[in-house]
PDB file of C-alpha atoms in Angstrom:
ATOM      1  CA  GLN A   1      -0.021   0.058   0.027  1.00  0.00           C
ATOM      2  CA  VAL A   2       1.406   3.560  -0.774  1.00  0.00           C
ATOM      3  CA  GLN A   3       2.238   5.725   2.087  1.00  0.00           C
ATOM      4  CA  MET A   4       3.294   9.101   2.356  1.00  0.00           C
ATOM      5  CA  VAL A   5       4.450  10.711   5.801  1.00  0.00           C
ATOM      6  CA  GLU A   6       5.254  14.177   5.851  1.00  0.00           C
ATOM      7  CA  SER A   7       7.082  15.935   8.599  1.00  0.00           C
ATOM      8  CA  GLY A   8       9.073  19.135   9.283  1.00  0.00           C
ATOM      9  CA  GLY A   9       6.271  21.835   9.313  1.00  0.00           C
ATOM     10  CA  ASP A  10       6.152  24.237  12.305  1.00  0.00           C
ATOM     11  CA  SER A  11       5.277  27.761  13.084  1.00  0.00           C
ATOM     12  CA  VAL A  12       7.774  30.790  12.099  1.00  0.00           C
ATOM     13  CA  GLN A  13       7.529  34.267  11.670  1.00  0.00           C
ATOM     14  CA  ALA A  14       7.814  35.797   8.076  1.00  0.00           C
ATOM     15  CA  GLY A  15      11.035  35.847   6.727  1.00  0.00           C
ATOM     16  CA  GLY A  16      11.888  32.220   8.144  1.00  0.00           C
ATOM     17  CA  SER A  17      12.907  29.010   6.768  1.00  0.00           C
ATOM     18  CA  LEU A  18      11.581  25.418   7.087  1.00  0.00           C
ATOM     19  CA  ARG A  19      12.442  22.203   5.529  1.00  0.00           C
ATOM     20  CA  LEU A  20      10.180  19.654   4.928  1.00  0.00           C
ATOM     21  CA  SER A  21      10.534  16.012   4.376  1.00  0.00           C
ATOM     22  CA  CYS A  22       8.319  13.280   2.867  1.00  0.00           C
ATOM     23  CA  ALA A  23       8.957   9.566   3.415  1.00  0.00           C
ATOM     24  CA  ALA A  24       7.365   7.457   0.739  1.00  0.00           C
ATOM     25  CA  SER A  25       6.368   3.925   0.747  1.00  0.00           C
ATOM     26  CA  GLY A  26       4.676   1.227  -1.420  1.00  0.00           C
ATOM     27  CA  LEU A  27       5.572   2.553  -4.935  1.00  0.00           C
ATOM     28  CA  ALA A  28       8.721   2.389  -7.109  1.00  0.00           C
ATOM     29  CA  PHE A  29       9.601   6.155  -6.036  1.00  0.00           C
ATOM     30  CA  SER A  30      12.250   6.510  -8.562  1.00  0.00           C
ATOM     31  CA  VAL A  31      10.083   6.297 -11.679  1.00  0.00           C
ATOM     32  CA  TYR A  32       7.712   8.828 -10.685  1.00  0.00           C
ATOM     33  CA  ASP A  33       7.743  12.488 -10.879  1.00  0.00           C
ATOM     34  CA  MET A  34       6.981  13.826  -7.166  1.00  0.00           C
ATOM     35  CA  ALA A  35       5.192  16.712  -5.879  1.00  0.00           C
ATOM     36  CA  TRP A  36       4.482  19.078  -2.798  1.00  0.00           C
ATOM     37  CA  TYR A  37       0.976  20.100  -2.513  1.00  0.00           C
ATOM     38  CA  ARG A  38      -0.676  22.455  -0.058  1.00  0.00           C
ATOM     39  CA  GLN A  39      -3.944  23.255   1.611  1.00  0.00           C
ATOM     40  CA  ALA A  40      -4.911  26.409   3.060  1.00  0.00           C
ATOM     41  CA  PRO A  41      -7.665  26.972   5.166  1.00  0.00           C
ATOM     42  CA  GLY A  42     -10.899  27.361   3.262  1.00  0.00           C
ATOM     43  CA  LYS A  43      -8.906  26.575   0.030  1.00  0.00           C
ATOM     44  CA  GLN A  44      -8.401  23.940  -2.500  1.00  0.00           C
ATOM     45  CA  ARG A  45      -5.487  21.729  -2.421  1.00  0.00           C
ATOM     46  CA  GLU A  46      -2.918  23.076  -4.885  1.00  0.00           C
ATOM     47  CA  LEU A  47       0.341  22.097  -6.458  1.00  0.00           C
ATOM     48  CA  VAL A  48       3.360  23.768  -5.260  1.00  0.00           C
ATOM     49  CA  ALA A  49       6.292  22.395  -6.713  1.00  0.00           C
ATOM     50  CA  THR A  50       7.210  19.186  -8.914  1.00  0.00           C
ATOM     51  CA  ILE A  51      10.375  17.424  -9.236  1.00  0.00           C
ATOM     52  CA  THR A  52      10.920  15.047 -12.310  1.00  0.00           C
ATOM     53  CA  ARG A  53      12.095  11.264 -12.390  1.00  0.00           C
ATOM     54  CA  ARG A  54      14.996  13.017 -13.542  1.00  0.00           C
ATOM     55  CA  SER A  55      15.478  15.488 -10.773  1.00  0.00           C
ATOM     56  CA  ILE A  56      14.194  18.562 -12.932  1.00  0.00           C
ATOM     57  CA  PRO A  57      12.426  20.881 -10.601  1.00  0.00           C
ATOM     58  CA  ILE A  58       9.313  22.993 -11.485  1.00  0.00           C
ATOM     59  CA  TYR A  59       7.737  25.726  -9.202  1.00  0.00           C
ATOM     60  CA  VAL A  60       4.594  27.587  -9.314  1.00  0.00           C
ATOM     61  CA  SER A  61       5.307  31.223  -9.492  1.00  0.00           C
ATOM     62  CA  ALA A  62       4.112  31.616  -6.163  1.00  0.00           C
ATOM     63  CA  VAL A  63       6.767  30.281  -4.492  1.00  0.00           C
ATOM     64  CA  LYS A  64       9.657  30.277  -7.291  1.00  0.00           C
ATOM     65  CA  GLY A  65      12.968  31.735  -6.189  1.00  0.00           C
ATOM     66  CA  ARG A  66      12.120  31.110  -2.618  1.00  0.00           C
ATOM     67  CA  PHE A  67      11.442  27.112  -2.672  1.00  0.00           C
ATOM     68  CA  THR A  68      13.576  24.151  -3.486  1.00  0.00           C
ATOM     69  CA  ILE A  69      12.293  20.774  -4.305  1.00  0.00           C
ATOM     70  CA  SER A  70      14.637  17.681  -3.994  1.00  0.00           C
ATOM     71  CA  ARG A  71      14.429  13.871  -3.941  1.00  0.00           C
ATOM     72  CA  ASP A  72      16.682  11.093  -2.501  1.00  0.00           C
ATOM     73  CA  ASN A  73      15.462   8.023  -4.729  1.00  0.00           C
ATOM     74  CA  ALA A  74      18.038   5.651  -2.582  1.00  0.00           C
ATOM     75  CA  GLU A  75      16.012   6.679   0.550  1.00  0.00           C
ATOM     76  CA  LYS A  76      12.541   7.307  -0.968  1.00  0.00           C
ATOM     77  CA  ARG A  77      12.555  10.719   0.409  1.00  0.00           C
ATOM     78  CA  LEU A  78      11.177  14.208  -0.999  1.00  0.00           C
ATOM     79  CA  TYR A  79      12.245  17.553   0.355  1.00  0.00           C
ATOM     80  CA  LEU A  80      10.957  20.928   0.103  1.00  0.00           C
ATOM     81  CA  GLN A  81      13.740  23.554   1.663  1.00  0.00           C
ATOM     82  CA  MET A  82      11.651  26.707   2.345  1.00  0.00           C
ATOM     83  CA  ASN A  83      13.063  30.170   2.497  1.00  0.00           C
ATOM     84  CA  SER A  84      11.752  33.775   2.827  1.00  0.00           C
ATOM     85  CA  LEU A  85       8.437  32.620   3.936  1.00  0.00           C
ATOM     86  CA  LYS A  86       5.169  34.850   3.898  1.00  0.00           C
ATOM     87  CA  PRO A  87       2.143  34.269   5.933  1.00  0.00           C
ATOM     88  CA  GLU A  88       0.376  33.237   2.601  1.00  0.00           C
ATOM     89  CA  ASP A  89       2.534  30.196   2.526  1.00  0.00           C
ATOM     90  CA  THR A  90       0.300  29.066   5.703  1.00  0.00           C
ATOM     91  CA  ALA A  91      -0.875  25.767   4.856  1.00  0.00           C
ATOM     92  CA  VAL A  92      -0.865  22.023   5.302  1.00  0.00           C
ATOM     93  CA  TYR A  93       1.965  20.542   3.093  1.00  0.00           C
ATOM     94  CA  TYR A  94       1.303  17.029   1.297  1.00  0.00           C
ATOM     95  CA  CYS A  95       3.611  15.092  -0.916  1.00  0.00           C
ATOM     96  CA  ASN A  96       2.262  12.698  -3.429  1.00  0.00           C
ATOM     97  CA  THR A  97       3.178  11.585  -7.116  1.00  0.00           C
ATOM     98  CA  GLY A  98       2.857  14.597  -9.593  1.00  0.00           C
ATOM     99  CA  GLY A  99       3.705  15.635 -13.166  1.00  0.00           C
ATOM    100  CA  ALA A 100       1.475  13.677 -16.004  1.00  0.00           C
ATOM    101  CA  THR A 101       0.163  10.811 -13.505  1.00  0.00           C
ATOM    102  CA  GLY A 102      -1.238  13.186 -11.016  1.00  0.00           C
ATOM    103  CA  PRO A 103      -1.480  12.501  -7.382  1.00  0.00           C
ATOM    104  CA  THR A 104      -2.224   8.889  -6.091  1.00  0.00           C
ATOM    105  CA  ASN A 105      -5.240   8.424  -4.209  1.00  0.00           C
ATOM    106  CA  TYR A 106      -3.142   7.796  -0.735  1.00  0.00           C
ATOM    107  CA  TRP A 107      -2.584  11.282   1.013  1.00  0.00           C
ATOM    108  CA  GLY A 108      -0.671  11.559   3.873  1.00  0.00           C
ATOM    109  CA  GLN A 109      -1.703  13.664   7.124  1.00  0.00           C
ATOM    110  CA  GLY A 110       0.466  16.528   5.959  1.00  0.00           C
ATOM    111  CA  THR A 111       2.508  18.688   7.866  1.00  0.00           C
ATOM    112  CA  GLN A 112       1.266  22.197   9.024  1.00  0.00           C
ATOM    113  CA  VAL A 113       3.395  25.038   8.282  1.00  0.00           C
ATOM    114  CA  THR A 114       2.293  28.547  10.113  1.00  0.00           C
ATOM    115  CA  VAL A 115       3.939  31.799   8.978  1.00  0.00           C
ATOM    116  CA  SER A 116       2.974  34.891  11.320  1.00  0.00           C
ATOM    117  CA  SER A 117       3.712  38.241  10.112  1.00  0.00           C
TER     118      SER A 117
END
């Protein structure tokens, strides 16, 4: 069974940094594009960043230049380094497959990021 376990979320002040981590299991991690998604209160879940199976990163405009996505295929881990955080980055962050296949139906509990002004 596919499982995603996210960690690293915290409460920080604007301008701060966090590093999120995701441990994936139950799938052939290295062959998938992977992605980070987030869901803010009262809003739909949205894509934040994708990393292809060849480790090419793709970012939405809202986070470009501030966030860095990376992966460790040997450990089946996905990371998101978040710098210069803004209050609008406040959300629950999730990892899942991405790219053309989109996300699986297996969502983890996510990790809460709260940015105060």
